[in-house]
PDB file of C-alpha atoms and ligand atoms in Angstrom:
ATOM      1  CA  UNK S   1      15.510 -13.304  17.676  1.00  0.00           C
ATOM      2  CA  UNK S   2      11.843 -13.126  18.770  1.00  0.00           C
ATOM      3  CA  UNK S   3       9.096 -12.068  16.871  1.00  0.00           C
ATOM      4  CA  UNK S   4       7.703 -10.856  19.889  1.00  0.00           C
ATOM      5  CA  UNK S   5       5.975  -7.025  19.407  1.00  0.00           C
ATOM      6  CA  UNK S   6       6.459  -6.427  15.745  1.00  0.00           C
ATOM      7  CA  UNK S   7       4.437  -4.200  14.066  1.00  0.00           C
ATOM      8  CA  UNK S   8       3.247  -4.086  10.152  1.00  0.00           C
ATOM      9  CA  UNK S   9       1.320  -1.671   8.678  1.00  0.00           C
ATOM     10  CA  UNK S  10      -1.274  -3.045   6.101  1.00  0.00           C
ATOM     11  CA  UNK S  11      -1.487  -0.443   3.028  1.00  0.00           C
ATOM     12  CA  UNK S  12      -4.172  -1.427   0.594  1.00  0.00           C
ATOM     13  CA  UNK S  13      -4.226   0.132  -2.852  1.00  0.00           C
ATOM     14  CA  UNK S  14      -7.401   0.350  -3.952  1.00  0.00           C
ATOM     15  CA  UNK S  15     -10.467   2.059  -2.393  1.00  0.00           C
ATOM     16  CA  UNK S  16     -13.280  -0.360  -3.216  1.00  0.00           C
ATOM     17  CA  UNK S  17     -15.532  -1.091  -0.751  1.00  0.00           C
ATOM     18  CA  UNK S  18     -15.413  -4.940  -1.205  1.00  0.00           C
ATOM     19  CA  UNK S  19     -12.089  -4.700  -2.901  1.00  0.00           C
ATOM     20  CA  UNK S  20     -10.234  -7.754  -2.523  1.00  0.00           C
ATOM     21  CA  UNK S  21      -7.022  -5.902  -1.672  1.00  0.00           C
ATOM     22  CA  UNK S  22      -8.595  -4.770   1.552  1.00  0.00           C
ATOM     23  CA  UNK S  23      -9.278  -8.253   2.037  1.00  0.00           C
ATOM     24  CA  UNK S  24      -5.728  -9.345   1.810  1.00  0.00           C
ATOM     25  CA  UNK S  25      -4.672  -7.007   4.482  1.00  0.00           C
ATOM     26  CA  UNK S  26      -8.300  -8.079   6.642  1.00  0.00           C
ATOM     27  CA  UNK S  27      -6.601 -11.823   6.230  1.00  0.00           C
ATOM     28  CA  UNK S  28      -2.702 -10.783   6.710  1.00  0.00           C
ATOM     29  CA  UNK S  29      -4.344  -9.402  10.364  1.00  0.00           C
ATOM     30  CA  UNK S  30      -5.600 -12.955  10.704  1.00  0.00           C
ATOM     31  CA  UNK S  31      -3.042 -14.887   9.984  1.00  0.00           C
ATOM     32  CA  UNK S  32      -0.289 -12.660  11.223  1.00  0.00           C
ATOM     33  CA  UNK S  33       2.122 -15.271  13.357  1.00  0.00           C
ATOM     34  CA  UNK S  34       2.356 -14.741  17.253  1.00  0.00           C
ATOM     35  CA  UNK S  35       3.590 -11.839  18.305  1.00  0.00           C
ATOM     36  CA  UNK S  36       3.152 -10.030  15.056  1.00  0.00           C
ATOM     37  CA  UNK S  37       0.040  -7.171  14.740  1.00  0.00           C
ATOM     38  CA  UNK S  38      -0.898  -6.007  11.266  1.00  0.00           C
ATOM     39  CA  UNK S  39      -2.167  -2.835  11.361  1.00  0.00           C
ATOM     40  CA  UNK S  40      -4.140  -1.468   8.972  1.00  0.00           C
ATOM     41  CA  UNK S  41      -3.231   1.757   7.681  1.00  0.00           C
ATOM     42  CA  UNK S  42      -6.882   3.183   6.833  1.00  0.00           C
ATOM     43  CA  UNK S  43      -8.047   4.742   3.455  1.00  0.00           C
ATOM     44  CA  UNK S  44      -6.042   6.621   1.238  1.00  0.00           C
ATOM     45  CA  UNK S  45      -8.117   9.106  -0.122  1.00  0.00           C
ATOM     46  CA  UNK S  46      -7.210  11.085   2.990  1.00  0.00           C
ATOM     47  CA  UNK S  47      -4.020  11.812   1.397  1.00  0.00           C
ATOM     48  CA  UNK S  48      -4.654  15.042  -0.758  1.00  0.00           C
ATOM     49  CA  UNK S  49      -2.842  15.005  -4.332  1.00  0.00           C
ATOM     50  CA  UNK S  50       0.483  15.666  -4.224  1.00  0.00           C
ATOM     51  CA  UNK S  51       1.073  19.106  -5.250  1.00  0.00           C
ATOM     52  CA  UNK S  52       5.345  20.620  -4.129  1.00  0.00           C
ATOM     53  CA  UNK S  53       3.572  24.198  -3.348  1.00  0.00           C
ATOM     54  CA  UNK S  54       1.739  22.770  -0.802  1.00  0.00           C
ATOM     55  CA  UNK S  55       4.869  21.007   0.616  1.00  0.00           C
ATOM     56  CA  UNK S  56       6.821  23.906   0.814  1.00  0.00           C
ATOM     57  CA  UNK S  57       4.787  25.062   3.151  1.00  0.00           C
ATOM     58  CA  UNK S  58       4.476  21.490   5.330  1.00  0.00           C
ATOM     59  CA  UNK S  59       2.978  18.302   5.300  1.00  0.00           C
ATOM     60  CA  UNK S  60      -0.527  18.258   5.353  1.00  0.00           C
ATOM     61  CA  UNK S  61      -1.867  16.439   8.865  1.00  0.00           C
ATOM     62  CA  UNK S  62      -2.434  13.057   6.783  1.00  0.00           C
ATOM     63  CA  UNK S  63       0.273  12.606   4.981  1.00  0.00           C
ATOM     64  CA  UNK S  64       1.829  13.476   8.295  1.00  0.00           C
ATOM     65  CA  UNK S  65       0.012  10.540  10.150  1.00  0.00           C
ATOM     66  CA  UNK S  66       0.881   8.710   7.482  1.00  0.00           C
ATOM     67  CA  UNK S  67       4.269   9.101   7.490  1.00  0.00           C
ATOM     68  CA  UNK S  68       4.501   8.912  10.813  1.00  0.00           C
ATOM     69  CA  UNK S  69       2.670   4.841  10.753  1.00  0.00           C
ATOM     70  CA  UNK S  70       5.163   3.974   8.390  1.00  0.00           C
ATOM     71  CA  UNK S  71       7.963   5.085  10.500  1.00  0.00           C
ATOM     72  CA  UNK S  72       7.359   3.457  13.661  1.00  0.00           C
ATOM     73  CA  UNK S  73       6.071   0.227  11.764  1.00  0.00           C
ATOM     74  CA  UNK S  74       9.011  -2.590  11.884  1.00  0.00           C
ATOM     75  CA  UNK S  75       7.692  -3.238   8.015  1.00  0.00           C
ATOM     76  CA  UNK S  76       5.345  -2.318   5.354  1.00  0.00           C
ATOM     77  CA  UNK S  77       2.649  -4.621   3.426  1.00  0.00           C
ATOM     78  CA  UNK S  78       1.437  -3.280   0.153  1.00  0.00           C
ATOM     79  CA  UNK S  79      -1.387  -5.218  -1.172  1.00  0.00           C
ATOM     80  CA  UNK S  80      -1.936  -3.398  -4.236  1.00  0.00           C
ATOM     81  CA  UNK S  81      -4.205  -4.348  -7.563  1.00  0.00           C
ATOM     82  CA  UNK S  82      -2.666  -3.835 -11.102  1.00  0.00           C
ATOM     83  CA  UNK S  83      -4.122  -0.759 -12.964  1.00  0.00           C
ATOM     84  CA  UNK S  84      -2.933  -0.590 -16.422  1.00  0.00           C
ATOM     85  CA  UNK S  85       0.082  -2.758 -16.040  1.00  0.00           C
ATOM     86  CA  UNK S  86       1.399  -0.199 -13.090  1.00  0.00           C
ATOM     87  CA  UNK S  87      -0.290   0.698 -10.340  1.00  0.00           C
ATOM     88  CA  UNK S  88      -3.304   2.806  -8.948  1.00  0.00           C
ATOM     89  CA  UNK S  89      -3.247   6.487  -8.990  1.00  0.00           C
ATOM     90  CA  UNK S  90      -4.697   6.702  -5.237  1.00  0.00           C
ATOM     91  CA  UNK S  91      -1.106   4.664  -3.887  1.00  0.00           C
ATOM     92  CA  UNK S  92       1.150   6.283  -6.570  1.00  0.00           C
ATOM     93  CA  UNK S  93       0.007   9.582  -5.057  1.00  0.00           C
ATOM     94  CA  UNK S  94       0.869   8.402  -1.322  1.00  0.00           C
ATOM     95  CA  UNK S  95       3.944   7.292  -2.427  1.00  0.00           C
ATOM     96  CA  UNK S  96       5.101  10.496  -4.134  1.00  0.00           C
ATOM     97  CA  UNK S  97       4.714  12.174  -0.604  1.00  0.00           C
ATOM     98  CA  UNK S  98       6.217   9.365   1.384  1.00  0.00           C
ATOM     99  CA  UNK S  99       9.306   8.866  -0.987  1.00  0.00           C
ATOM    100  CA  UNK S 100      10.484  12.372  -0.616  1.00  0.00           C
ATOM    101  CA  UNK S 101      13.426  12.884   1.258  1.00  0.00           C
ATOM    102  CA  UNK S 102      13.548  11.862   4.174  1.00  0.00           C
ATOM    103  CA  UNK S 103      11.176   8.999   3.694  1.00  0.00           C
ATOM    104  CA  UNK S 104      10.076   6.866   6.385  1.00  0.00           C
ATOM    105  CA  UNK S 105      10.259   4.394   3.597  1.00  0.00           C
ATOM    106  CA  UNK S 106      13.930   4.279   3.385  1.00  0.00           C
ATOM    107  CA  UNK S 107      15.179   0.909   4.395  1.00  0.00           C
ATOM    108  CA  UNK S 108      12.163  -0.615   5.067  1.00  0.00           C
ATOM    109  CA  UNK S 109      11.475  -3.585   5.476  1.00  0.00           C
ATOM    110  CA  UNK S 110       8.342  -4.169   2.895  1.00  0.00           C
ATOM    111  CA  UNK S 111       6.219  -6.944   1.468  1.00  0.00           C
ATOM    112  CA  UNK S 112       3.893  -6.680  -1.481  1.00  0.00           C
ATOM    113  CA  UNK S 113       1.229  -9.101  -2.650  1.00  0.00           C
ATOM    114  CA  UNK S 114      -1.969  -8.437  -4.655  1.00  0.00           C
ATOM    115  CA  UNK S 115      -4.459  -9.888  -6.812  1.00  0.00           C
ATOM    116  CA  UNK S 116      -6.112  -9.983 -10.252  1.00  0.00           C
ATOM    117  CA  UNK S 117      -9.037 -11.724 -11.721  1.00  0.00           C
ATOM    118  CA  UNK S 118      -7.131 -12.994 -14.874  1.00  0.00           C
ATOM    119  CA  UNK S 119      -3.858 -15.503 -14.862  1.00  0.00           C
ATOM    120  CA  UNK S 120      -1.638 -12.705 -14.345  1.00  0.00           C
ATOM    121  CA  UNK S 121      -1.868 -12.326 -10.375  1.00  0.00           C
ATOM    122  CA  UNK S 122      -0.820  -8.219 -10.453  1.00  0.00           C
ATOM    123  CA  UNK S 123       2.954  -9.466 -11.749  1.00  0.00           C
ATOM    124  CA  UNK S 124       3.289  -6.256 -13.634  1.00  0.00           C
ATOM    125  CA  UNK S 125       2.062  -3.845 -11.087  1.00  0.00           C
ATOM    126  CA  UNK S 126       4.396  -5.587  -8.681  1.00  0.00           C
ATOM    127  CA  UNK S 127       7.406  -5.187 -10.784  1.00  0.00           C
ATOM    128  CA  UNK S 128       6.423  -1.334 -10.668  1.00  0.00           C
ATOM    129  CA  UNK S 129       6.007  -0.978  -7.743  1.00  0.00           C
ATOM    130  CA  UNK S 130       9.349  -2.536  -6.691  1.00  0.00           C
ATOM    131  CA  UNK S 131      10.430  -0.206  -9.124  1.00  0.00           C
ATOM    132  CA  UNK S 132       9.184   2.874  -7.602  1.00  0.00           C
ATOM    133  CA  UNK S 133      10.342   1.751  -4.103  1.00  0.00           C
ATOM    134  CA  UNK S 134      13.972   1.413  -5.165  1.00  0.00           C
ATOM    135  CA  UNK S 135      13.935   5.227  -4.745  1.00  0.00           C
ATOM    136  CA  UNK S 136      14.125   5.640  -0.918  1.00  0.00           C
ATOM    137  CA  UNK S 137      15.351   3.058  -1.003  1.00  0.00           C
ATOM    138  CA  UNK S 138      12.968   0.343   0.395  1.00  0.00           C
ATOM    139  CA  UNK S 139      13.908  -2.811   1.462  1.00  0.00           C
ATOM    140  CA  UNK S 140      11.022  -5.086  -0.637  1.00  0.00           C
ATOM    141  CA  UNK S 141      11.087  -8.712  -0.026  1.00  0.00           C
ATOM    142  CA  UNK S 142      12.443 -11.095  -3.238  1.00  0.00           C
ATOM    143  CA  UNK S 143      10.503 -13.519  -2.218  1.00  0.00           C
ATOM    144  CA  UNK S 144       8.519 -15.534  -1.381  1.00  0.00           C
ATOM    145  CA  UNK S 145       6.588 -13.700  -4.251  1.00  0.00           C
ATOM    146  CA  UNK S 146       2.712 -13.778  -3.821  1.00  0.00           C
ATOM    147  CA  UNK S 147       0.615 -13.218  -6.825  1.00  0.00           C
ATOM    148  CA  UNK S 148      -2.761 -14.561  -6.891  1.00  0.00           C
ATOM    149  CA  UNK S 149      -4.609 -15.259 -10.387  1.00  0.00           C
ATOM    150  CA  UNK S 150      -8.380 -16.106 -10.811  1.00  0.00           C
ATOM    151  CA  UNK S 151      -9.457 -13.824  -7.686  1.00  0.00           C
ATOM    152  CA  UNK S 152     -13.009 -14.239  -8.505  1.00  0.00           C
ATOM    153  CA  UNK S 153     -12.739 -17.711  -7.218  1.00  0.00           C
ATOM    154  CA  UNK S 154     -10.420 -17.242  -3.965  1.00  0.00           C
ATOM    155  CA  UNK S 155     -12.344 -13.782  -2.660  1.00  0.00           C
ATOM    156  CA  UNK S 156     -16.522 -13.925  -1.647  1.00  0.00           C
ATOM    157  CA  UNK S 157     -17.553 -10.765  -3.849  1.00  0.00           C
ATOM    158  CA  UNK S 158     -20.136  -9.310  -1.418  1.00  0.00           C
ATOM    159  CA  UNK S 159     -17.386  -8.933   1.290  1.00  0.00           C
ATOM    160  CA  UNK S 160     -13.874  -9.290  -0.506  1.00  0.00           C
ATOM    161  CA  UNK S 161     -12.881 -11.335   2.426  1.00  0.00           C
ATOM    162  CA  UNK S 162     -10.083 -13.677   1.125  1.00  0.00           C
ATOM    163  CA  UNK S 163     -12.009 -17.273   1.192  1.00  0.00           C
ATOM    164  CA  UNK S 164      -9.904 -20.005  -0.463  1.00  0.00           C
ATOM    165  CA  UNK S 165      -7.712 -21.952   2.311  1.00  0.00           C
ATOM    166  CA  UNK S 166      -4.874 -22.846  -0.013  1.00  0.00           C
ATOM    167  CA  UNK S 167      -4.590 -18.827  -0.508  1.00  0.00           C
ATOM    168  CA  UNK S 168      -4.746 -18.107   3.433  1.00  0.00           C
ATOM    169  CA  UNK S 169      -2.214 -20.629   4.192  1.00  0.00           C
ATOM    170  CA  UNK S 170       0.345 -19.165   1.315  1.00  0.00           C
ATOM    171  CA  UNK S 171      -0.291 -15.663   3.496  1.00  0.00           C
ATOM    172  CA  UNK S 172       0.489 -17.077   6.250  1.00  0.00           C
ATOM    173  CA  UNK S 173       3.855 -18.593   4.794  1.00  0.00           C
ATOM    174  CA  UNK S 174       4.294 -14.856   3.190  1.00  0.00           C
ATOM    175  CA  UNK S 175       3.721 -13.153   6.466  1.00  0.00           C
ATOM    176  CA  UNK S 176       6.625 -15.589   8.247  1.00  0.00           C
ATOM    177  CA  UNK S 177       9.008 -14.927   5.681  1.00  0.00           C
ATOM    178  CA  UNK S 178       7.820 -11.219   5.872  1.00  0.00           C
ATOM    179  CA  UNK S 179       8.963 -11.634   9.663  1.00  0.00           C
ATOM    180  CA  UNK S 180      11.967 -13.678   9.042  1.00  0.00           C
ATOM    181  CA  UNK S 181      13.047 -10.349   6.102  1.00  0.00           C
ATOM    182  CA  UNK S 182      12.556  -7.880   8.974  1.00  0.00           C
ATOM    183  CA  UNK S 183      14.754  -9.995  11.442  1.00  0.00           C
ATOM    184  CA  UNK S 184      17.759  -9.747   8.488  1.00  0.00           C
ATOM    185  CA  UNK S 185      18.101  -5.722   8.600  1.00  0.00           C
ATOM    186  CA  UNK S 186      18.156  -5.490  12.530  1.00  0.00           C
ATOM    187  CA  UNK S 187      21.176  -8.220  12.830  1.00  0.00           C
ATOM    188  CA  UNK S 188      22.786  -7.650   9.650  1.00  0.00           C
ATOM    189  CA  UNK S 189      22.606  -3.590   8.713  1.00  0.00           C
ATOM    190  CA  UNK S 190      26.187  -2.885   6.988  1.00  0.00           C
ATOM    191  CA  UNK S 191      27.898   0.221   8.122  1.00  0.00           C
ATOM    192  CA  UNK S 192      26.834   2.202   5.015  1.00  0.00           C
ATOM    193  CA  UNK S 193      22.881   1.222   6.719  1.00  0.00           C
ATOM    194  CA  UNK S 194      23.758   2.415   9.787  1.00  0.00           C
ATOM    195  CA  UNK S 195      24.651   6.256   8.556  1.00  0.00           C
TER     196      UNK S 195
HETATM  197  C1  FMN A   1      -8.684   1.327 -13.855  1.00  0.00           C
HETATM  198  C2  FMN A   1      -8.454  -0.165 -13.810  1.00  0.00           C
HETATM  199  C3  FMN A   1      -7.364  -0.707 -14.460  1.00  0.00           C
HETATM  200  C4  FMN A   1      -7.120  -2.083 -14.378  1.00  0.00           C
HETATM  201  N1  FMN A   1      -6.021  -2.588 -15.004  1.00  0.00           N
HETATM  202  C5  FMN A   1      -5.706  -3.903 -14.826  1.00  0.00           C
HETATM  203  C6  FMN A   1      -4.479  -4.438 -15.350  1.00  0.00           C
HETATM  204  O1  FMN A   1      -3.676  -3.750 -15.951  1.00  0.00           O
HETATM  205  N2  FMN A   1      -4.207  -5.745 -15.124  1.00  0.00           N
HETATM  206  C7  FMN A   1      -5.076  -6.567 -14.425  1.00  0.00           C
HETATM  207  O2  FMN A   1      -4.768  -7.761 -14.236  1.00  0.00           O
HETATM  208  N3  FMN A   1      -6.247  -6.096 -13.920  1.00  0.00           N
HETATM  209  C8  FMN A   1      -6.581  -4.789 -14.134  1.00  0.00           C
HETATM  210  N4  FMN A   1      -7.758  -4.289 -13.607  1.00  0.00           N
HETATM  211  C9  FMN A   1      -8.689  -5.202 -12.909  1.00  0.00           C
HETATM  212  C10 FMN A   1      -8.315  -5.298 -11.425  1.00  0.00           C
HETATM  213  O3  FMN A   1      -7.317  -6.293 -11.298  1.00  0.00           O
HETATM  214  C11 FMN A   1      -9.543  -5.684 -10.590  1.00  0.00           C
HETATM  215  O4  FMN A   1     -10.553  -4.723 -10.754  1.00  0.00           O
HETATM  216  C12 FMN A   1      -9.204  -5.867  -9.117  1.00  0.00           C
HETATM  217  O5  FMN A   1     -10.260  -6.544  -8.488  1.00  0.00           O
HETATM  218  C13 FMN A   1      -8.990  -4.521  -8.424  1.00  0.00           C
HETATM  219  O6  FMN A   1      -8.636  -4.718  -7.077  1.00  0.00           O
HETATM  220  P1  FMN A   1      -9.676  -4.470  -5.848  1.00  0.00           P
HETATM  221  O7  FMN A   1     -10.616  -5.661  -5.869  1.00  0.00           O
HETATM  222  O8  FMN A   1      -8.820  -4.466  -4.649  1.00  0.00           O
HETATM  223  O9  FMN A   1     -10.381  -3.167  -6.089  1.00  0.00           O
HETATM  224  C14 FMN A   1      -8.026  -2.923 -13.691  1.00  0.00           C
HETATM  225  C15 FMN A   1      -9.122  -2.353 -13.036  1.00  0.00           C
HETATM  226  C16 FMN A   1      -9.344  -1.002 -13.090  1.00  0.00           C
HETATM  227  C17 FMN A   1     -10.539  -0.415 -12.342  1.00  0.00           C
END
């Protein structure tokens, strides 16, 4: 199949304004192959806390549009930092609207990658997260995996544009496979998918 017209939406986790996550999804738009537009999704301190009263009476209007991006997108990419071995409060929060029944989220294609300044490359926060997205239940990539240590030398800190080539080119690879995952669940869905 082509992957002519496919559509990602970029979700960064962390609100920084030279955050390094923001930068990942800046560079997935870059180096997204032909045909493929990531989009990204915007800031999420939009989303307003999570609180079940005010659900019960209907989705506020941006955790509506948000939603709604996710829906139409042919796949998710989380690029998310590591707070505390889990993730940040600002994504959990977006994901405790988006995961409730019936989330856009559910057999979705997604991809995750983020970044830390020590060795560790956000491994922990990524296994979280896969955790969390189980729960739909999200369709996140195996692998290629795509953790990168040592940010302070692969991001410039004034911008937290993603600098080091080595780094862009594994994106690239990530955002093939990313295509390549998407292309499994529209030949392949089983018949339990389909319902
Ligand atoms: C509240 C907080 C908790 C953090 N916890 C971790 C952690 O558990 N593991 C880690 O590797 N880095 C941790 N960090 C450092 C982040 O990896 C680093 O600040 C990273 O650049 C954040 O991503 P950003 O540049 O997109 O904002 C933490 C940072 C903050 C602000």
């Amino acid at each position: 199949m082509e992957s002519d017209d496919r559509k990602i939406v970029g979700l960064a986790g962390s609100l920084r304004r030279t955050s390094f996550h923001r930068g990942l999804i800046r560079a997935a738009r870059e180096l997204a192959p032909e045909g493929v537009t990531v989009v990204p999704y915007g800031e999420l301190d939009v989303i307003p806390f999570f609180n079940q009263d005010i659900e019960d009476r209907g989705d506020p209007v941006p955790v509506r549009e948000f939603k709604e991006k996710i829906r139409q997108a042919d796949a998710v990419l989380i690029a998310t930092p590591e707070y505390d071995y889990a993730i940040p409060g600002v994504l959990t929060n977006a994901l405790d609207w988006a995961l409730r029944t019936p989330s856009p989220f559910r057999h979705k294609p997604v991809g995750i990658v983020g970044t830390s300044p020590g060795s560790v490359g956000t491994a922990r926060g990524q296994m979280v997260l896969r955790q969390i997205l189980l729960h739909p239940p999200a369709y996140v990539m195996p692998e290629p995996q795509m953790l990168i240590p040592f940010a302070l030398q692969r991001f410039d800190q004034q911008t937290g544009d993603l600098v080091d080539e080595r780094t862009r080119e594994n994106m690239r690879r990530f955002l093939v496979a990313l295509v390549e995952w998407i292309e499994r669940f529209e030949i392949n869905l089983t018949a339990y998918e389909r319902r």
